[in-house]
Tab-separated table of N, CA, C and O in Angstrom:
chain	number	residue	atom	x	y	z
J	1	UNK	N	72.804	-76.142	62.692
J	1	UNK	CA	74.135	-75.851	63.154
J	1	UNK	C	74.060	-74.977	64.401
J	1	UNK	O	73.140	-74.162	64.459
J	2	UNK	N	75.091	-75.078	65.589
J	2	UNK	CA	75.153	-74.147	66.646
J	2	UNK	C	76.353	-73.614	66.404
J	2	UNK	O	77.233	-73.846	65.575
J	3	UNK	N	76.186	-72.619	67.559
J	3	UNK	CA	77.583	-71.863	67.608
J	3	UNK	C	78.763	-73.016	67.823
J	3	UNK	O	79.902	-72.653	67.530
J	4	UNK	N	78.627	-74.081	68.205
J	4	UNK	CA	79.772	-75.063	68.587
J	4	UNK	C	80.093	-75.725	66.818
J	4	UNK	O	81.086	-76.108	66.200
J	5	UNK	N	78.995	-75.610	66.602
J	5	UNK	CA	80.053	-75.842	64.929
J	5	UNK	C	81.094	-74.940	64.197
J	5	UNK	O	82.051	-75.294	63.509
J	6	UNK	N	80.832	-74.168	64.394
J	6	UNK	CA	82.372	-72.846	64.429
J	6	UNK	C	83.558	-72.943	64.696
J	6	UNK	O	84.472	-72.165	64.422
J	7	UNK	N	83.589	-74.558	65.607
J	7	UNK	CA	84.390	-75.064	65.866
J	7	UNK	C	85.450	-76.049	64.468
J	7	UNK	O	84.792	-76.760	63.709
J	8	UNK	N	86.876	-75.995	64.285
J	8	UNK	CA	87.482	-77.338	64.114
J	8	UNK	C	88.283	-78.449	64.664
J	8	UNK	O	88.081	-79.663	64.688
J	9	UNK	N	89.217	-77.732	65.085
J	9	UNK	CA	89.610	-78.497	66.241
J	9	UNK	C	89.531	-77.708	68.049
J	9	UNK	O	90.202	-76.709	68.306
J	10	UNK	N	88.970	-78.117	68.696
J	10	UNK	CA	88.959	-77.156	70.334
J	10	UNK	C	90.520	-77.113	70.290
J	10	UNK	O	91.437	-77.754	69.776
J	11	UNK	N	90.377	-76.212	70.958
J	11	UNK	CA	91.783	-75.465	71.283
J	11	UNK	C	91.839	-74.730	72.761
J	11	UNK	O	91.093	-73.755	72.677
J	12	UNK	N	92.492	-74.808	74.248
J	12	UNK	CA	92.094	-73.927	75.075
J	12	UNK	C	92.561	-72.626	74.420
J	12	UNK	O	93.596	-72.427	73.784
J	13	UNK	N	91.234	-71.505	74.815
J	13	UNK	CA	91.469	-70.223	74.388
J	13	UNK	C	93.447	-69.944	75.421
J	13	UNK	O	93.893	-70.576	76.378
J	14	UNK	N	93.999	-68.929	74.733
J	14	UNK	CA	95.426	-68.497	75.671
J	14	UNK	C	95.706	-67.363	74.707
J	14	UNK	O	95.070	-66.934	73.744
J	15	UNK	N	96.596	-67.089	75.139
J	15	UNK	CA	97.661	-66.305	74.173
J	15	UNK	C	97.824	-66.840	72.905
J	15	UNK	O	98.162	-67.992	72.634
J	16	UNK	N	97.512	-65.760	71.998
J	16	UNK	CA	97.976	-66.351	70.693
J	16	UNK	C	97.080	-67.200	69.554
J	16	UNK	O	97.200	-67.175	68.329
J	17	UNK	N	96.055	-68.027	70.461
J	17	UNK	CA	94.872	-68.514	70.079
J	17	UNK	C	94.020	-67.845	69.140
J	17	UNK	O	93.494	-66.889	69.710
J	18	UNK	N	93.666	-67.938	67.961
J	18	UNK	CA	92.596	-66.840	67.610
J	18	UNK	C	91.140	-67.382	68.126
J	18	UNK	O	90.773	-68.519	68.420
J	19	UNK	N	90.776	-66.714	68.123
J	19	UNK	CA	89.468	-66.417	68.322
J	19	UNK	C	87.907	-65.739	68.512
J	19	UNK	O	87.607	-64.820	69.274
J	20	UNK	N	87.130	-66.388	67.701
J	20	UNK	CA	85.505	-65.708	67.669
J	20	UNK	C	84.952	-65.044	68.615
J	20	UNK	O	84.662	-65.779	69.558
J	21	UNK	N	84.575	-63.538	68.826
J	21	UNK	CA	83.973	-63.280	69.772
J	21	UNK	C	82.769	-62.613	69.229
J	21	UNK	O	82.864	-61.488	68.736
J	22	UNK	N	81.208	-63.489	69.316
J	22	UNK	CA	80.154	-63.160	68.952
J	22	UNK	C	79.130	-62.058	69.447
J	22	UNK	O	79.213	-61.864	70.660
J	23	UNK	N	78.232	-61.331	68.822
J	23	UNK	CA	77.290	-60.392	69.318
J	23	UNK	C	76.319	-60.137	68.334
J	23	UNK	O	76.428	-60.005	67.115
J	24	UNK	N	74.962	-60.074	69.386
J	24	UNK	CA	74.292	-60.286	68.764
J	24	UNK	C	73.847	-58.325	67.744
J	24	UNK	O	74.772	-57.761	67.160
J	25	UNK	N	72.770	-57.842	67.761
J	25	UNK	CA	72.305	-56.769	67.088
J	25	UNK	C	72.358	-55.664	67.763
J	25	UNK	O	72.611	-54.533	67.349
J	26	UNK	N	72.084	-56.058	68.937
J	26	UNK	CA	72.154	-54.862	69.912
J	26	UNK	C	73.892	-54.526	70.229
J	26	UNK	O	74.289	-53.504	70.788
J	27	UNK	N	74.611	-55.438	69.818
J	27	UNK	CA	76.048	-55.122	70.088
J	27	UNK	C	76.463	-56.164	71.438
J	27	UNK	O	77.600	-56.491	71.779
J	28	UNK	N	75.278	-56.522	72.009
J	28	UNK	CA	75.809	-57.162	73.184
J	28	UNK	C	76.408	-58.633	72.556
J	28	UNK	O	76.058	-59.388	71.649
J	29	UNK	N	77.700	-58.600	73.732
J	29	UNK	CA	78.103	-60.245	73.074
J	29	UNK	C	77.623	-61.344	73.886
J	29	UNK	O	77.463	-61.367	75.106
J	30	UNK	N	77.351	-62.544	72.752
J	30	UNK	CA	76.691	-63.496	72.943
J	30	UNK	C	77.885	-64.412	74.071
J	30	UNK	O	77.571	-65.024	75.092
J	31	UNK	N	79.193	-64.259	73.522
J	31	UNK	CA	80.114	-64.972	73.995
J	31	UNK	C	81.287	-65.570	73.022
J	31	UNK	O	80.908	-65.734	71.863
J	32	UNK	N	82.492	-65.884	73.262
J	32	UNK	CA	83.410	-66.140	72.179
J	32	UNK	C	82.947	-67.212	71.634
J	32	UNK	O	81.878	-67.578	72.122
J	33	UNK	N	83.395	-67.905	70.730
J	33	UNK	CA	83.043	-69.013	70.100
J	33	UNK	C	83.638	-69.535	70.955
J	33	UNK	O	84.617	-69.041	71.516
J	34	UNK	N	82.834	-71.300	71.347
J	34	UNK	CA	83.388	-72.466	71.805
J	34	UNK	C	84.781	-72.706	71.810
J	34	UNK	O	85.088	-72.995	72.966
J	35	UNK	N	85.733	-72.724	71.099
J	35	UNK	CA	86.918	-72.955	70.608
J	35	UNK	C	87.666	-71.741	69.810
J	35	UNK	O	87.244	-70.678	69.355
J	36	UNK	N	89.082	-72.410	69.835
J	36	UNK	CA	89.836	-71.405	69.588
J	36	UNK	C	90.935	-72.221	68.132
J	36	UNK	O	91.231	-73.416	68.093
J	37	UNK	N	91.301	-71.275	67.205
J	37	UNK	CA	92.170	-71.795	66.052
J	37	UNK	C	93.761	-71.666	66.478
J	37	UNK	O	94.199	-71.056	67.454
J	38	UNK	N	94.324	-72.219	65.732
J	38	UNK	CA	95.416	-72.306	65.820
J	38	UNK	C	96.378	-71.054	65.175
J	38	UNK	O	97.471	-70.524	65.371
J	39	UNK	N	95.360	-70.970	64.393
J	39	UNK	CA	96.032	-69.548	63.416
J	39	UNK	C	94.613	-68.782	62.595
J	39	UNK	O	93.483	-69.253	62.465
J	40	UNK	N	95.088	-67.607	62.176
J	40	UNK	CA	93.879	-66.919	61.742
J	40	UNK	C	93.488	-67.309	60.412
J	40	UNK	O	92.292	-67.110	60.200
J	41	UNK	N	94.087	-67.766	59.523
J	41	UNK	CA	93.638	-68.333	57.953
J	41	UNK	C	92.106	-69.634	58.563
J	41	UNK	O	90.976	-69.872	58.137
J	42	UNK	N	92.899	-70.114	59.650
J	42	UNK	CA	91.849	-71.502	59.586
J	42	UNK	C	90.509	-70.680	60.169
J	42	UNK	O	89.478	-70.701	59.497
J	43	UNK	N	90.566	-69.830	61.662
J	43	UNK	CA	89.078	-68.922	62.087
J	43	UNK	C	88.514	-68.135	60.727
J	43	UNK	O	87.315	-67.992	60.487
J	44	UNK	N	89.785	-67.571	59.741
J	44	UNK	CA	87.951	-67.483	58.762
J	44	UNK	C	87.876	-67.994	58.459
J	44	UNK	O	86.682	-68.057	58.167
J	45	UNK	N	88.620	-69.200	57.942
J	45	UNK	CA	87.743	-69.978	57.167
J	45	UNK	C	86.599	-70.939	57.619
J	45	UNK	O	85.713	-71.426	56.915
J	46	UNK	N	86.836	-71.110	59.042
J	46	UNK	CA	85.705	-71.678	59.494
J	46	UNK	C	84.048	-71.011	59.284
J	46	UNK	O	82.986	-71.460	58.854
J	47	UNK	N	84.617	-69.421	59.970
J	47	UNK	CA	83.432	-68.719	59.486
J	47	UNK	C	82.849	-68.304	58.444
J	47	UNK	O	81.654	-68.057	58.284
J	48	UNK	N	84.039	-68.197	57.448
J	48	UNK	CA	83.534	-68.274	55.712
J	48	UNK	C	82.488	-69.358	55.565
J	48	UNK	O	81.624	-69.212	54.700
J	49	UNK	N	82.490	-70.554	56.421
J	49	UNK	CA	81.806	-71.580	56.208
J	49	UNK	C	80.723	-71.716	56.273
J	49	UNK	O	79.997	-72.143	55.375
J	50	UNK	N	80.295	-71.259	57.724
J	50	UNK	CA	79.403	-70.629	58.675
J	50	UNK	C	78.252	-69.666	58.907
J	50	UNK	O	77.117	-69.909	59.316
J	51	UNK	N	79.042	-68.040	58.404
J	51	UNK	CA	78.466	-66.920	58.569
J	51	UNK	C	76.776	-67.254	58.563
J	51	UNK	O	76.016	-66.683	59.346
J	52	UNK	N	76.409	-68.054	57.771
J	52	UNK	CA	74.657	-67.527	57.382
J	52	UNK	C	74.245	-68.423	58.459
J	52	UNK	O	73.356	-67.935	59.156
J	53	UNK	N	74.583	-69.441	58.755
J	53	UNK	CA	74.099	-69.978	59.648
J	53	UNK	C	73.688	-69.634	61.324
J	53	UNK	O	72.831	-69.947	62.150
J	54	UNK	N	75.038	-68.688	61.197
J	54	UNK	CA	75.069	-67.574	62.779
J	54	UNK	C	74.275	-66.978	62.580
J	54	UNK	O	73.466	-67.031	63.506
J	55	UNK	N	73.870	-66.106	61.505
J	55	UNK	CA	73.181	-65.089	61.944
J	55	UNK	C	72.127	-65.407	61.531
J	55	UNK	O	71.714	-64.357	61.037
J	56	UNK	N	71.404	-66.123	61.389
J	56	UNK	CA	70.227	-67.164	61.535
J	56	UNK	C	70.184	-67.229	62.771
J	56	UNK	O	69.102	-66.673	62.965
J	57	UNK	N	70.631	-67.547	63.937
J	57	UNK	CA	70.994	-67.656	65.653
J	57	UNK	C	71.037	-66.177	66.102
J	57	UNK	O	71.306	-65.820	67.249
J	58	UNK	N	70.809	-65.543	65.303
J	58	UNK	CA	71.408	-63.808	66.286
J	58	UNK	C	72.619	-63.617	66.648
J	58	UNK	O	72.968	-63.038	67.677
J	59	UNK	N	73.401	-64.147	65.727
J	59	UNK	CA	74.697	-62.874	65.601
J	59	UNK	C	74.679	-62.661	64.414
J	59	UNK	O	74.499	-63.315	63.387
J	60	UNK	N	75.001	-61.118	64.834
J	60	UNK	CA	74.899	-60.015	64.209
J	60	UNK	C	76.489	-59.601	63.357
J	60	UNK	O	76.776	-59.536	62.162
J	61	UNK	N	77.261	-59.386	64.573
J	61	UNK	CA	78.865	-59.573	64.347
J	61	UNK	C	79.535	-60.529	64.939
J	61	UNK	O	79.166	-61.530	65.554
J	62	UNK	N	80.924	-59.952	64.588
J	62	UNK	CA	82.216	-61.060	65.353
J	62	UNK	C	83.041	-60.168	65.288
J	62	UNK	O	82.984	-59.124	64.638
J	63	UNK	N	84.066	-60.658	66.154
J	63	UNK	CA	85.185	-59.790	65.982
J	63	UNK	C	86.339	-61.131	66.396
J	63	UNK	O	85.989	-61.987	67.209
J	64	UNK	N	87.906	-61.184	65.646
J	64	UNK	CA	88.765	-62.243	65.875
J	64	UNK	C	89.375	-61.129	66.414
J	64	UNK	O	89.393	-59.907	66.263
J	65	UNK	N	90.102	-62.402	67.426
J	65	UNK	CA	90.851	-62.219	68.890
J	65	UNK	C	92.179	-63.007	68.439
J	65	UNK	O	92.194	-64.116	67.904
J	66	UNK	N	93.422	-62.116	68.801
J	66	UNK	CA	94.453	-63.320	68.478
J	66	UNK	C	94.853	-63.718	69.916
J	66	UNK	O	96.033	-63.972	70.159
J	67	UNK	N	93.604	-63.801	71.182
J	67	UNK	CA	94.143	-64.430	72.483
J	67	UNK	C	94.792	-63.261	73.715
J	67	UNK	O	94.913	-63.464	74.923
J	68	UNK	N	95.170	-61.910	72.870
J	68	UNK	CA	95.397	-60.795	73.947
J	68	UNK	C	94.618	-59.755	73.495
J	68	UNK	O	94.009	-59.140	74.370
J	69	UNK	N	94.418	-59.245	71.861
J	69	UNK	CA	93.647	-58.226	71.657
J	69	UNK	C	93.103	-58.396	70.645
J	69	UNK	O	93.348	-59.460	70.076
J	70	UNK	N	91.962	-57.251	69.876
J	70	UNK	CA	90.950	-57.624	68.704
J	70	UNK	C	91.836	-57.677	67.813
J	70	UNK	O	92.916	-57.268	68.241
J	71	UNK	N	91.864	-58.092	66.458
J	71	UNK	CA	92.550	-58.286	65.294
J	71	UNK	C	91.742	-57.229	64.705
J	71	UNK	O	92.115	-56.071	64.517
J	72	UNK	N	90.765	-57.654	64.470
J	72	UNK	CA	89.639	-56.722	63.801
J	72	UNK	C	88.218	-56.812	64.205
J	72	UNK	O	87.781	-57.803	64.789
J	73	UNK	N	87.399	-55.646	63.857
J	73	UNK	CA	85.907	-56.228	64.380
J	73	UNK	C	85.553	-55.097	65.135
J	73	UNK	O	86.366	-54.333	65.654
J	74	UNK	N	83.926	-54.969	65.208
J	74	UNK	CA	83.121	-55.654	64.848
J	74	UNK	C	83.122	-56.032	63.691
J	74	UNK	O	84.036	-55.483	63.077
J	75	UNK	N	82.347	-56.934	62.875
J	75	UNK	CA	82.525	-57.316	61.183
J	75	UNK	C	81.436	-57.433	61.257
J	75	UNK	O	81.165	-57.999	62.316
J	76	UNK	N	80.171	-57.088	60.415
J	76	UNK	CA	78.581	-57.508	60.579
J	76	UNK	C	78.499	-58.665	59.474
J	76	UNK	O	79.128	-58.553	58.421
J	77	UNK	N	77.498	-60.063	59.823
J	77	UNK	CA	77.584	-60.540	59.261
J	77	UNK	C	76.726	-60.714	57.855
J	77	UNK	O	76.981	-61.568	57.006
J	78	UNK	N	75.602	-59.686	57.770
J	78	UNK	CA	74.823	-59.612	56.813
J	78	UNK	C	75.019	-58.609	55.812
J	78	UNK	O	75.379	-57.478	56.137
J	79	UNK	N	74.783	-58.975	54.456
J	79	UNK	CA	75.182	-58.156	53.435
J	79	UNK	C	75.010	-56.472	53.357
J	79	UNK	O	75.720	-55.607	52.843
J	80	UNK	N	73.705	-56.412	54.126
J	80	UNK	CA	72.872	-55.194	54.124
J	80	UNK	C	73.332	-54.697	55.609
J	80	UNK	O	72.399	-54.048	56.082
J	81	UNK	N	74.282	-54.755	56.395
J	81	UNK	CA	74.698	-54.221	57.524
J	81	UNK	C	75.065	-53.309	57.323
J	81	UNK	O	75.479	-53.055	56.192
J	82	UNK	N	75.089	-52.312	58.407
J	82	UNK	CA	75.513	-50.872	58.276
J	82	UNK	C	77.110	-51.146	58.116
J	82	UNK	O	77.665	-52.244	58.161
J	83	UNK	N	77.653	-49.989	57.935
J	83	UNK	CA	79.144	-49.950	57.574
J	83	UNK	C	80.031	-49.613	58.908
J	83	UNK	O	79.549	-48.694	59.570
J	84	UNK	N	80.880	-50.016	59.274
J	84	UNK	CA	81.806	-50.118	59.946
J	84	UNK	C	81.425	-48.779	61.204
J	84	UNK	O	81.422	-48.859	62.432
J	85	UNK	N	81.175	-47.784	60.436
J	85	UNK	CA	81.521	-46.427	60.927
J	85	UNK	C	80.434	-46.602	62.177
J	85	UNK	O	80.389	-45.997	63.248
J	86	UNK	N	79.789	-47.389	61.779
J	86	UNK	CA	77.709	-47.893	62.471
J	86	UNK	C	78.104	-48.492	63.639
J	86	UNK	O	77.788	-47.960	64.703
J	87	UNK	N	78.840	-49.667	63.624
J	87	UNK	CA	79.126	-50.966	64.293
J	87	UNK	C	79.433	-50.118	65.385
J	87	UNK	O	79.813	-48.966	65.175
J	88	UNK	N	79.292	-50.616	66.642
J	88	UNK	CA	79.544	-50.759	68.430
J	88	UNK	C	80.910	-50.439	68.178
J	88	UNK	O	81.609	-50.762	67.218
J	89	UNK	N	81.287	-49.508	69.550
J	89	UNK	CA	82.937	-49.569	69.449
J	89	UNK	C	83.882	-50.353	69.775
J	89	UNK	O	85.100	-50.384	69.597
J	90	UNK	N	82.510	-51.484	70.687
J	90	UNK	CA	83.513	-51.956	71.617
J	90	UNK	C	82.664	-52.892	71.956
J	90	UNK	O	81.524	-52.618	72.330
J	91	UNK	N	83.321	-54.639	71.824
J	91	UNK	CA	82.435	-55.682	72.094
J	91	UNK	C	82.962	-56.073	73.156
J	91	UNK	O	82.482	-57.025	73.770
């Protein structure tokens, strides 16, 4: 799987769009995901789908974008990740 499977339907990123924005360990980001959701139930669930497979690739976190600002995030994707307080301030 690549980061383009993260994808369900492409969407141009805009306003309103949610969307994946990946990084790897060091905090640096890899880049948003390929595509953008229509709404936020469907972006996790894509990544509910996903997660182990990313960070198999080197990401580390994500953070969803609803298209103007973070929703939430960083989020680490491994069980044993440090806790929130740890995570980068700023992807």
């Amino acid at each position: 799987m690549t980061q383009d499977d993260l994808s369900a339907a492409p969407l141009e990123p805009d306003a309103g769009a949610w969307q994946w924005i990946l990084a790897d360990e060091a905090g640096i980001v890899i880049g948003p995901a390929p595509v953008a959701f229509a709404d936020q139930t469907s972006a996790e669930d894509r990544l509910r789908e996903h997660f182990a497979e990313l960070e198999e690739q080197g990401v580390s976190t994500v953070s969803l974008t609803d298209g103007e600002s973070t929703v939430y995030g960083p989020m680490y994707l491994a069980p044993d990740a440090p806790g929130p307080e740890e995570a980068p301030a700023e992807l």
